[in-house]
Amino acid sequence: MRAIYFAWVRERIGKAEEELDLPAEVLTVADLMAWLSRKDEGYAHAFDSPSTIRAALDHVHAKPNAPLAGVREIAFFPPMTGG
């Protein structure tokens, strides 16, 4: 799965995107955020408040309990405001 990071999520992690090889127990967006948080300090800082992170699965906004089965791309970004 390809992961793409935007705005301050990208800044905290230190990369714009990466390929992920997920373990079998990572089934949902929330599971993935928890798993990434355990990788290192940058990920832990980026995902320290999961309720503030938004995700899109294959370009469609998704809730934390959304399943990852069959997903090719996930994007993580902070809440957006309009203007």
Coordinates of C-alpha atoms in Angstrom, one line a residue:
M1 CA 0.0 0.0 0.0
R2 CA 1.2 3.5 -0.8
A3 CA 0.9 6.0 2.0
I4 CA 1.0 9.7 1.3
Y5 CA 1.4 12.4 4.0
F6 CA 0.4 16.0 3.7
A7 CA 1.1 19.3 5.5
W8 CA 2.3 18.9 9.2
V9 CA 1.8 15.1 9.1
R10 CA 4.5 15.1 6.3
E11 CA 6.7 17.5 8.3
R12 CA 6.6 15.4 11.5
I13 CA 7.2 12.1 9.7
G14 CA 9.9 13.6 7.4
K15 CA 8.7 12.1 4.1
A16 CA 6.0 12.8 1.6
E17 CA 5.1 9.2 0.8
E18 CA 6.2 5.6 1.2
E19 CA 5.3 2.0 0.4
L20 CA 4.0 0.1 3.4
D21 CA 3.9 -3.7 3.9
L22 CA 1.2 -4.1 6.5
P23 CA 1.1 -6.9 9.0
A24 CA -2.0 -9.0 9.0
E25 CA -3.4 -7.4 12.2
V26 CA -3.7 -4.0 10.6
L27 CA -7.2 -4.0 9.3
T28 CA -8.5 -0.5 9.5
V29 CA -7.4 3.1 9.2
A30 CA -7.2 3.4 13.0
D31 CA -5.1 0.2 13.2
L32 CA -2.7 1.7 10.6
M33 CA -2.3 4.9 12.5
A34 CA -1.6 2.9 15.7
W35 CA 0.9 0.7 13.9
L36 CA 2.6 3.7 12.3
S37 CA 2.8 5.4 15.7
R38 CA 5.0 2.6 17.0
K39 CA 7.6 3.0 14.1
D40 CA 9.5 5.9 15.6
E41 CA 9.2 9.3 17.2
G42 CA 8.3 11.2 14.1
Y43 CA 5.3 8.9 13.4
A44 CA 4.4 8.9 17.1
H45 CA 4.3 12.7 17.0
A46 CA 2.3 12.8 13.7
F47 CA -0.3 10.4 15.0
D48 CA -0.3 11.4 18.7
S49 CA -3.9 12.8 18.4
P50 CA -5.6 10.4 15.9
S51 CA -8.9 12.3 16.1
T52 CA -7.3 15.3 14.4
I53 CA -6.0 13.3 11.4
R54 CA -8.1 12.8 8.3
A55 CA -7.6 9.9 5.9
A56 CA -8.6 9.2 2.3
L57 CA -8.6 5.6 0.8
D58 CA -8.0 5.6 -2.9
H59 CA -9.0 9.3 -3.0
V60 CA -12.2 8.9 -0.9
H61 CA -12.5 10.3 2.6
A62 CA -12.6 7.5 5.2
K63 CA -13.5 7.2 8.9
P64 CA -11.0 5.5 11.3
N65 CA -13.0 2.3 11.3
A66 CA -12.8 2.0 7.5
P67 CA -11.3 -1.3 6.3
L68 CA -8.1 -1.4 4.4
A69 CA -8.7 -4.6 2.4
G70 CA -8.1 -3.9 -1.3
V71 CA -6.9 -0.3 -0.8
R72 CA -4.0 0.7 -3.0
E73 CA -3.4 4.2 -1.5
I74 CA -4.0 6.0 1.8
A75 CA -3.5 9.7 2.4
F76 CA -3.2 11.3 5.8
F77 CA -3.7 15.0 6.3
P78 CA -4.8 17.5 9.0
P79 CA -8.3 19.0 9.0
M80 CA -8.8 21.5 6.2
T81 CA -10.5 24.8 6.4
G82 CA -12.1 26.6 3.5
G83 CA -12.0 30.2 2.5

